[in-house]
């Protein structure tokens, strides 16, 4: 793996966590009613609104964003990047496994989007566990 892949993976995870975290924390009712956006709404089907739970989810996503942005600034620090990947992987495996067992409440489009989106985030997390090759490190230092 090279550092460019790390940048992309960390960058996408940072964007997702900032988007979700800021929205959930600062507009909990709006997030609950309208997430993921673009005319779709995936949360009301899962149960009643709970402001405390939504704000806790927003806080957790903002904490993940903080860790991810630190790792992004130190993308050559393998231990930090792999730790960030492991933290995201734990969350994404559990999150993905919950949602794939509860797809029946959605139409086909939303089922597919849930699996593709959450599966993609899981893969982005796993990629971060792969160490940068020595060759990539040398080539990156020469640039």
Coordinates of N, CA, C and O in Angstrom, one line a residue:
X1 N 0.8 -1.2 0.0 CA 0.0 0.0 0.0 C 0.9 1.2 0.0 O 2.0 1.2 0.5
X2 N 0.4 2.3 -0.6 CA 1.2 3.5 -0.6 C 0.4 4.6 0.2 O -0.7 4.5 0.6
X3 N 1.1 5.7 0.4 CA 0.6 6.8 1.3 C -0.6 7.5 0.6 O -1.5 8.0 1.3
X4 N -0.7 7.5 -0.7 CA -1.8 8.1 -1.5 C -3.1 7.4 -1.1 O -4.1 8.0 -0.9
X5 N -3.0 6.0 -1.0 CA -4.2 5.3 -0.6 C -4.6 5.6 0.8 O -5.8 5.7 1.1
X6 N -3.6 5.8 1.7 CA -3.9 6.2 3.1 C -4.6 7.5 3.1 O -5.6 7.7 3.8
X7 N -4.1 8.5 2.3 CA -4.7 9.8 2.3 C -6.2 9.7 1.8 O -7.1 10.4 2.5
X8 N -6.4 9.0 0.8 CA -7.8 8.9 0.3 C -8.7 8.2 1.3 O -9.8 8.7 1.6
X9 N -8.3 7.1 1.9 CA -9.1 6.4 2.9 C -9.4 7.2 4.1 O -10.5 7.4 4.5
X10 N -8.3 7.9 4.6 CA -8.5 8.7 5.8 C -9.4 9.9 5.5 O -10.2 10.3 6.3
X11 N -9.1 10.5 4.3 CA -9.9 11.7 3.9 C -11.4 11.4 3.8 O -12.2 12.1 4.2
X12 N -11.7 10.2 3.2 CA -13.1 9.9 3.0 C -13.8 9.6 4.4 O -14.9 10.0 4.6
X13 N -13.0 8.9 5.2 CA -13.6 8.6 6.6 C -13.8 9.9 7.4 O -14.7 10.0 8.1
X14 N -12.8 10.8 7.2 CA -13.0 12.1 7.9 C -14.2 12.9 7.4 O -15.0 13.4 8.2
X15 N -14.4 12.9 6.1 CA -15.6 13.6 5.5 C -16.9 13.0 6.0 O -17.8 13.7 6.5
X16 N -17.0 11.6 6.0 CA -18.2 10.9 6.5 C -18.4 11.2 8.0 O -19.5 11.5 8.4
X17 N -17.4 11.2 8.8 CA -17.6 11.4 10.2 C -17.9 12.8 10.5 O -18.7 13.1 11.4
X18 N -17.3 13.8 9.8 CA -17.7 15.2 10.0 C -19.1 15.5 9.6 O -19.9 16.2 10.3
X19 N -19.5 15.0 8.4 CA -20.8 15.2 7.9 C -21.9 14.6 8.9 O -22.8 15.3 9.3
X20 N -21.7 13.4 9.3 CA -22.6 12.7 10.2 C -22.6 13.4 11.6 O -23.6 13.6 12.2
X21 N -21.4 13.6 12.1 CA -21.2 14.1 13.5 C -21.7 15.5 13.7 O -22.5 15.7 14.6
X22 N -21.4 16.4 12.8 CA -21.8 17.8 12.9 C -23.3 17.8 12.8 O -24.0 18.5 13.6
X23 N -23.9 17.2 11.8 CA -25.3 17.2 11.6 C -26.1 16.6 12.8 O -27.0 17.2 13.3
X24 N -25.6 15.4 13.2 CA -26.3 14.7 14.3 C -26.2 15.5 15.6 O -27.2 15.7 16.4
X25 N -25.1 16.1 15.9 CA -24.9 16.8 17.2 C -25.6 18.2 17.2 O -26.3 18.5 18.2
X26 N -25.5 18.9 16.1 CA -26.0 20.3 16.1 C -27.4 20.4 15.6 O -28.1 21.5 15.8
X27 N -28.0 19.4 14.9 CA -29.4 19.4 14.5 C -29.9 18.0 14.6 O -30.2 17.3 13.6
X28 N -30.1 17.5 15.9 CA -30.4 16.1 16.1 C -31.8 15.7 15.5 O -31.9 14.7 14.9
X29 N -32.8 16.6 15.6 CA -34.1 16.2 15.0 C -34.0 16.2 13.4 O -34.6 15.4 12.8
X30 N -33.3 17.2 12.9 CA -33.1 17.2 11.4 C -32.3 16.0 10.9 O -32.7 15.4 9.9
X31 N -31.3 15.6 11.7 CA -30.5 14.4 11.3 C -31.4 13.2 11.3 O -31.4 12.4 10.4
X32 N -32.1 13.0 12.4 CA -32.9 11.9 12.6 C -34.0 11.8 11.5 O -34.2 10.7 11.0
X33 N -34.6 12.9 11.2 CA -35.6 12.9 10.2 C -35.1 12.7 8.7 O -35.9 12.2 7.9
X34 N -33.9 13.1 8.5 CA -33.5 13.3 7.1 C -32.2 12.5 6.7 O -31.8 12.6 5.5
X35 N -31.5 11.8 7.6 CA -30.3 11.2 7.3 C -30.6 10.0 6.4 O -31.6 9.2 6.6
X36 N -29.8 9.8 5.3 CA -28.5 10.3 5.0 C -28.6 11.6 4.1 O -27.6 12.1 3.7
X37 N -29.8 12.0 3.8 CA -30.0 13.2 3.0 C -30.3 12.8 1.5 O -30.7 11.7 1.3
X38 N -30.3 13.8 0.6 CA -30.6 13.6 -0.8 C -32.0 13.0 -1.0 O -32.2 12.1 -1.8
X39 N -32.9 13.4 -0.1 CA -34.3 13.0 -0.2 C -34.6 11.6 0.4 O -35.7 11.1 0.3
X40 N -33.6 11.0 1.0 CA -33.8 9.7 1.7 C -33.9 9.9 3.2 O -33.4 10.9 3.7
X41 N -34.5 9.0 3.9 CA -34.6 9.0 5.3 C -34.5 7.6 5.9 O -35.4 6.8 5.6
X42 N -33.4 7.3 6.6 CA -33.2 5.9 7.0 C -33.4 5.6 8.5 O -33.4 4.5 8.9
X43 N -33.6 6.7 9.3 CA -33.6 6.5 10.7 C -34.9 6.3 11.4 O -35.1 5.4 12.3
X44 N -36.0 7.0 10.9 CA -37.3 6.8 11.6 C -37.8 5.3 11.6 O -38.4 4.9 12.5
X45 N -37.4 4.6 10.6 CA -37.8 3.2 10.5 C -37.2 2.3 11.6 O -37.7 1.2 11.9
X46 N -36.1 2.8 12.2 CA -35.4 2.0 13.2 C -35.9 2.2 14.6 O -35.5 1.5 15.5
X47 N -36.8 3.1 14.8 CA -37.3 3.3 16.2 C -37.6 4.8 16.5 O -37.2 5.7 15.7
X48 N -38.1 5.1 17.6 CA -38.5 6.5 18.0 C -37.2 7.4 18.2 O -36.2 6.9 18.5
X49 N -37.4 8.6 17.9 CA -36.4 9.7 18.2 C -36.0 9.7 19.6 O -36.9 9.7 20.5
X50 N -34.7 9.8 19.9 CA -34.2 10.0 21.2 C -33.0 11.0 21.1 O -32.0 10.7 20.6
X51 N -33.2 12.2 21.6 CA -32.2 13.3 21.4 C -30.9 12.9 22.1 O -29.8 13.1 21.5
X52 N -30.9 12.3 23.2 CA -29.7 11.9 23.9 C -28.9 10.9 23.0 O -27.7 11.0 22.9
X53 N -29.6 9.9 22.5 CA -28.9 8.9 21.7 C -28.3 9.5 20.4 O -27.2 9.2 20.0
X54 N -29.1 10.4 19.8 CA -28.6 11.1 18.6 C -27.4 11.9 18.9 O -26.4 11.9 18.1
X55 N -27.4 12.7 19.9 CA -26.3 13.6 20.3 C -25.1 12.7 20.7 O -23.9 13.1 20.3
X56 N -25.3 11.6 21.3 CA -24.2 10.7 21.6 C -23.6 10.1 20.3 O -22.4 10.0 20.2
X57 N -24.4 9.8 19.4 CA -23.9 9.3 18.1 C -23.1 10.4 17.4 O -22.0 10.1 16.8
X58 N -23.7 11.6 17.4 CA -22.9 12.7 16.8 C -21.6 13.0 17.5 O -20.6 13.2 16.8
X59 N -21.6 12.9 18.8 CA -20.3 13.0 19.5 C -19.3 11.9 19.2 O -18.1 12.2 19.0
X60 N -19.8 10.7 19.0 CA -18.9 9.6 18.7 C -18.3 9.8 17.3 O -17.1 9.6 17.0
X61 N -19.1 10.3 16.3 CA -18.6 10.5 15.0 C -17.6 11.7 15.0 O -16.6 11.7 14.2
X62 N -17.8 12.7 15.8 CA -16.9 13.8 15.9 C -15.6 13.4 16.5 O -14.5 13.8 16.1
X63 N -15.6 12.5 17.5 CA -14.4 11.9 18.1 C -13.7 11.1 17.0 O -12.4 11.2 16.9
X64 N -14.4 10.3 16.2 CA -13.7 9.6 15.1 C -13.1 10.5 14.1 O -12.0 10.3 13.6
X65 N -13.8 11.6 13.9 CA -13.3 12.6 12.9 C -12.0 13.2 13.5 O -11.0 13.4 12.7
X66 N -11.9 13.5 14.8 CA -10.7 14.0 15.4 C -9.5 13.1 15.2 O -8.5 13.5 14.8
X67 N -9.7 11.8 15.6 CA -8.7 10.8 15.4 C -8.2 10.7 14.0 O -7.1 10.7 13.7
X68 N -9.2 10.7 13.1 CA -8.9 10.5 11.7 C -8.1 11.7 11.1 O -7.2 11.5 10.3
X69 N -8.5 12.9 11.5 CA -7.8 14.1 11.0 C -6.3 14.1 11.6 O -5.4 14.5 10.9
X70 N -6.1 13.7 12.8 CA -4.8 13.6 13.3 C -4.0 12.6 12.5 O -2.8 12.8 12.1
X71 N -4.6 11.4 12.2 CA -3.9 10.4 11.4 C -3.6 10.9 10.0 O -2.5 10.6 9.4
X72 N -4.5 11.7 9.5 CA -4.3 12.3 8.1 C -3.1 13.2 8.1 O -2.4 13.2 7.1
X73 N -2.9 14.0 9.2 CA -1.8 14.9 9.2 C -0.5 14.1 9.4 O 0.6 14.7 9.2
X74 N -0.6 12.9 9.9 CA 0.7 12.1 10.2 C 0.6 10.8 9.4 O 0.8 9.7 9.9
X75 N 0.2 10.9 8.1 CA -0.1 9.7 7.3 C 1.0 8.7 7.2 O 0.8 7.5 6.9
X76 N 2.3 9.1 7.4 CA 3.4 8.2 7.4 C 3.6 7.4 8.7 O 4.5 6.6 8.8
X77 N 2.9 7.8 9.7 CA 3.0 7.1 11.0 C 2.2 5.9 11.0 O 1.0 5.9 11.2
X78 N 2.8 4.8 10.7 CA 2.1 3.5 10.5 C 1.3 3.1 11.7 O 0.1 2.7 11.6
X79 N 1.9 3.2 12.9 CA 1.2 2.8 14.1 C -0.1 3.6 14.3 O -1.2 3.1 14.6
X80 N 0.0 4.9 14.1 CA -1.2 5.8 14.2 C -2.3 5.5 13.2 O -3.4 5.4 13.5
X81 N -1.8 5.3 12.0 CA -2.8 5.0 10.9 C -3.5 3.7 11.1 O -4.7 3.5 10.9
X82 N -2.7 2.7 11.5 CA -3.2 1.4 11.8 C -4.2 1.4 13.0 O -5.2 0.7 13.0
X83 N -3.8 2.1 14.0 CA -4.7 2.3 15.2 C -6.0 2.9 14.8 O -7.1 2.5 15.2
X84 N -5.9 4.0 14.0 CA -7.1 4.6 13.5 C -8.0 3.7 12.6 O -9.2 3.6 12.8
X85 N -7.3 2.9 11.8 CA -8.0 1.9 11.0 C -8.7 0.8 11.9 O -9.8 0.4 11.6
X86 N -8.0 0.4 12.9 CA -8.6 -0.6 13.8 C -9.8 -0.1 14.5 O -10.8 -0.7 14.7
X87 N -9.7 1.2 15.0 CA -10.9 1.8 15.7 C -12.1 1.9 14.7 O -13.2 1.5 15.1
X88 N -11.8 2.4 13.5 CA -12.9 2.5 12.5 C -13.4 1.1 12.2 O -14.6 0.9 11.9
X89 N -12.5 0.1 12.1 CA -12.9 -1.2 11.7 C -13.9 -1.8 12.7 O -14.9 -2.4 12.4
X90 N -13.6 -1.7 14.0 CA -14.4 -2.2 15.0 C -15.8 -1.6 14.9 O -16.8 -2.3 14.9
X91 N -15.9 -0.2 14.7 CA -17.2 0.4 14.6 C -17.9 -0.1 13.3 O -19.1 -0.4 13.4
X92 N -17.2 -0.1 12.2 CA -17.8 -0.4 10.9 C -18.3 -1.8 10.8 O -19.3 -2.1 10.2
X93 N -17.5 -2.8 11.4 CA -17.9 -4.2 11.4 C -19.2 -4.3 12.2 O -20.2 -5.0 11.7
X94 N -19.3 -3.7 13.4 CA -20.5 -3.8 14.2 C -21.7 -3.1 13.6 O -22.8 -3.6 13.5
X95 N -21.4 -1.9 13.0 CA -22.4 -1.1 12.4 C -23.0 -1.8 11.2 O -24.2 -1.9 11.0
X96 N -22.1 -2.3 10.3 CA -22.5 -3.1 9.1 C -23.3 -4.3 9.5 O -24.4 -4.6 8.9
X97 N -22.8 -5.1 10.5 CA -23.5 -6.3 10.8 C -24.9 -6.1 11.4 O -25.8 -6.9 11.1
X98 N -25.1 -5.0 12.1 CA -26.4 -4.6 12.6 C -27.4 -4.3 11.4 O -28.5 -4.9 11.3
X99 N -26.9 -3.5 10.5 CA -27.8 -3.0 9.4 C -28.1 -4.1 8.4 O -29.2 -4.1 7.9
X100 N -27.2 -5.0 8.1 CA -27.5 -6.0 7.1 C -28.5 -7.0 7.7 O -29.2 -7.7 6.9
X101 N -28.7 -7.1 9.0 CA -29.7 -7.9 9.6 C -31.1 -7.2 9.7 O -32.1 -7.8 10.1
X102 N -31.1 -5.9 9.4 CA -32.3 -5.1 9.5 C -32.7 -4.3 8.2 O -33.1 -3.2 8.3
X103 N -32.5 -5.0 7.1 CA -32.7 -4.3 5.8 C -34.2 -4.4 5.4 O -34.6 -3.7 4.5
X104 N -35.0 -5.3 6.0 CA -36.3 -5.6 5.6 C -37.2 -4.4 5.7 O -38.3 -4.4 5.0
X105 N -36.9 -3.4 6.4 CA -37.8 -2.2 6.6 C -37.6 -1.2 5.5 O -38.3 -0.2 5.4
X106 N -36.6 -1.5 4.6 CA -36.3 -0.5 3.5 C -36.7 -1.1 2.1 O -36.8 -2.3 2.0
X107 N -36.9 -0.2 1.2 CA -37.1 -0.6 -0.2 C -35.8 -1.1 -0.8 O -34.7 -0.9 -0.2
X108 N -35.8 -1.6 -2.0 CA -34.6 -2.2 -2.6 C -33.5 -1.2 -2.8 O -32.4 -1.5 -2.4
X109 N -33.8 0.0 -3.2 CA -32.8 1.1 -3.4 C -32.1 1.3 -2.1 O -30.8 1.4 -2.1
X110 N -32.8 1.5 -1.0 CA -32.2 1.8 0.3 C -31.5 0.6 0.9 O -30.5 0.8 1.5
X111 N -31.9 -0.6 0.6 CA -31.2 -1.8 1.0 C -29.8 -1.8 0.3 O -28.8 -2.0 1.0
X112 N -29.8 -1.6 -1.0 CA -28.6 -1.7 -1.7 C -27.6 -0.5 -1.3 O -26.4 -0.8 -1.0
X113 N -28.2 0.7 -1.1 CA -27.3 1.8 -0.7 C -26.8 1.6 0.7 O -25.6 1.9 1.0
X114 N -27.6 1.0 1.6 CA -27.1 0.7 3.0 C -25.9 -0.3 2.9 O -24.8 0.0 3.5
X115 N -26.0 -1.4 2.2 CA -25.0 -2.4 2.1 C -23.7 -1.8 1.4 O -22.6 -2.0 1.8
X116 N -23.9 -1.1 0.3 CA -22.8 -0.6 -0.5 C -22.0 0.5 0.4 O -20.8 0.5 0.5
X117 N -22.8 1.4 0.9 CA -22.2 2.5 1.7 C -21.4 2.0 2.9 O -20.3 2.3 3.2
X118 N -22.1 1.2 3.7 CA -21.5 0.6 5.0 C -20.4 -0.3 4.6 O -19.4 -0.4 5.4
X119 N -20.6 -1.1 3.6 CA -19.5 -2.0 3.2 C -18.3 -1.3 2.7 O -17.1 -1.6 3.0
X120 N -18.5 -0.2 2.0 CA -17.4 0.7 1.5 C -16.6 1.3 2.7 O -15.4 1.3 2.7
X121 N -17.3 1.7 3.7 CA -16.7 2.3 4.9 C -15.9 1.2 5.6 O -14.8 1.5 6.1
X122 N -16.4 0.0 5.6 CA -15.7 -1.1 6.3 C -14.4 -1.4 5.5 O -13.3 -1.5 6.1
X123 N -14.5 -1.4 4.2 CA -13.3 -1.6 3.4 C -12.2 -0.5 3.6 O -11.0 -0.7 3.6
X124 N -12.7 0.8 3.6 CA -11.8 1.9 3.8 C -11.0 1.7 5.1 O -9.8 2.0 5.3
X125 N -11.7 1.2 6.2 CA -11.1 1.0 7.5 C -10.1 -0.1 7.4 O -9.0 0.0 7.9
X126 N -10.4 -1.2 6.7 CA -9.5 -2.3 6.6 C -8.2 -2.0 5.9 O -7.1 -2.4 6.2
X127 N -8.4 -1.2 4.9 CA -7.2 -0.8 4.1 C -6.1 -0.1 4.9 O -4.9 -0.2 4.7
X128 N -6.6 0.6 5.9 CA -5.6 1.3 6.8 C -4.8 0.4 7.7 O -3.8 0.8 8.2
X129 N -5.1 -0.8 7.8 CA -4.4 -1.8 8.5 C -3.2 -2.3 7.8 O -2.2 -2.9 8.4
X130 N -3.1 -2.1 6.5 CA -2.1 -2.6 5.6 C -0.9 -1.6 5.7 O -1.0 -0.4 5.5
X131 N 0.3 -2.1 6.1 CA 1.5 -1.2 6.2 C 1.9 -0.7 4.8 O 1.7 -1.3 3.8
X132 N 2.5 0.5 4.8 CA 3.0 1.1 3.6 C 4.3 0.3 3.3 O 5.1 0.0 4.1
X133 N 4.4 -0.1 2.0 CA 5.6 -0.8 1.6 C 6.8 0.1 1.6 O 6.8 1.3 1.5
X134 N 8.0 -0.6 1.8 CA 9.3 0.1 1.9 C 9.5 0.9 0.6 O 10.0 2.0 0.6
X135 N 9.1 0.3 -0.5 CA 9.3 1.0 -1.8 C 8.5 2.3 -1.9 O 8.9 3.3 -2.3
X136 N 7.2 2.2 -1.4 CA 6.4 3.4 -1.4 C 6.9 4.5 -0.5 O 6.8 5.6 -0.8
X137 N 7.5 4.1 0.6 CA 8.1 5.0 1.5 C 9.2 5.7 0.9 O 9.4 6.9 0.9
X138 N 10.1 5.0 0.2 CA 11.3 5.6 -0.5 C 10.8 6.5 -1.6 O 11.3 7.6 -1.7
X139 N 9.8 6.1 -2.4 CA 9.3 6.9 -3.5 C 8.7 8.2 -3.0 O 8.8 9.2 -3.5
X140 N 8.0 8.1 -1.9 CA 7.3 9.2 -1.3 C 8.4 10.2 -0.7 O 8.2 11.4 -0.8
X141 N 9.5 9.7 -0.2 CA 10.5 10.6 0.3 C 11.3 11.3 -0.8 O 11.8 12.4 -0.6
X142 N 11.3 10.7 -2.0 CA 12.0 11.3 -3.1 C 11.2 12.5 -3.7 O 11.7 13.3 -4.4
X143 N 9.9 12.5 -3.5 CA 9.0 13.5 -4.1 C 9.1 14.9 -3.5 O 9.4 15.2 -2.5

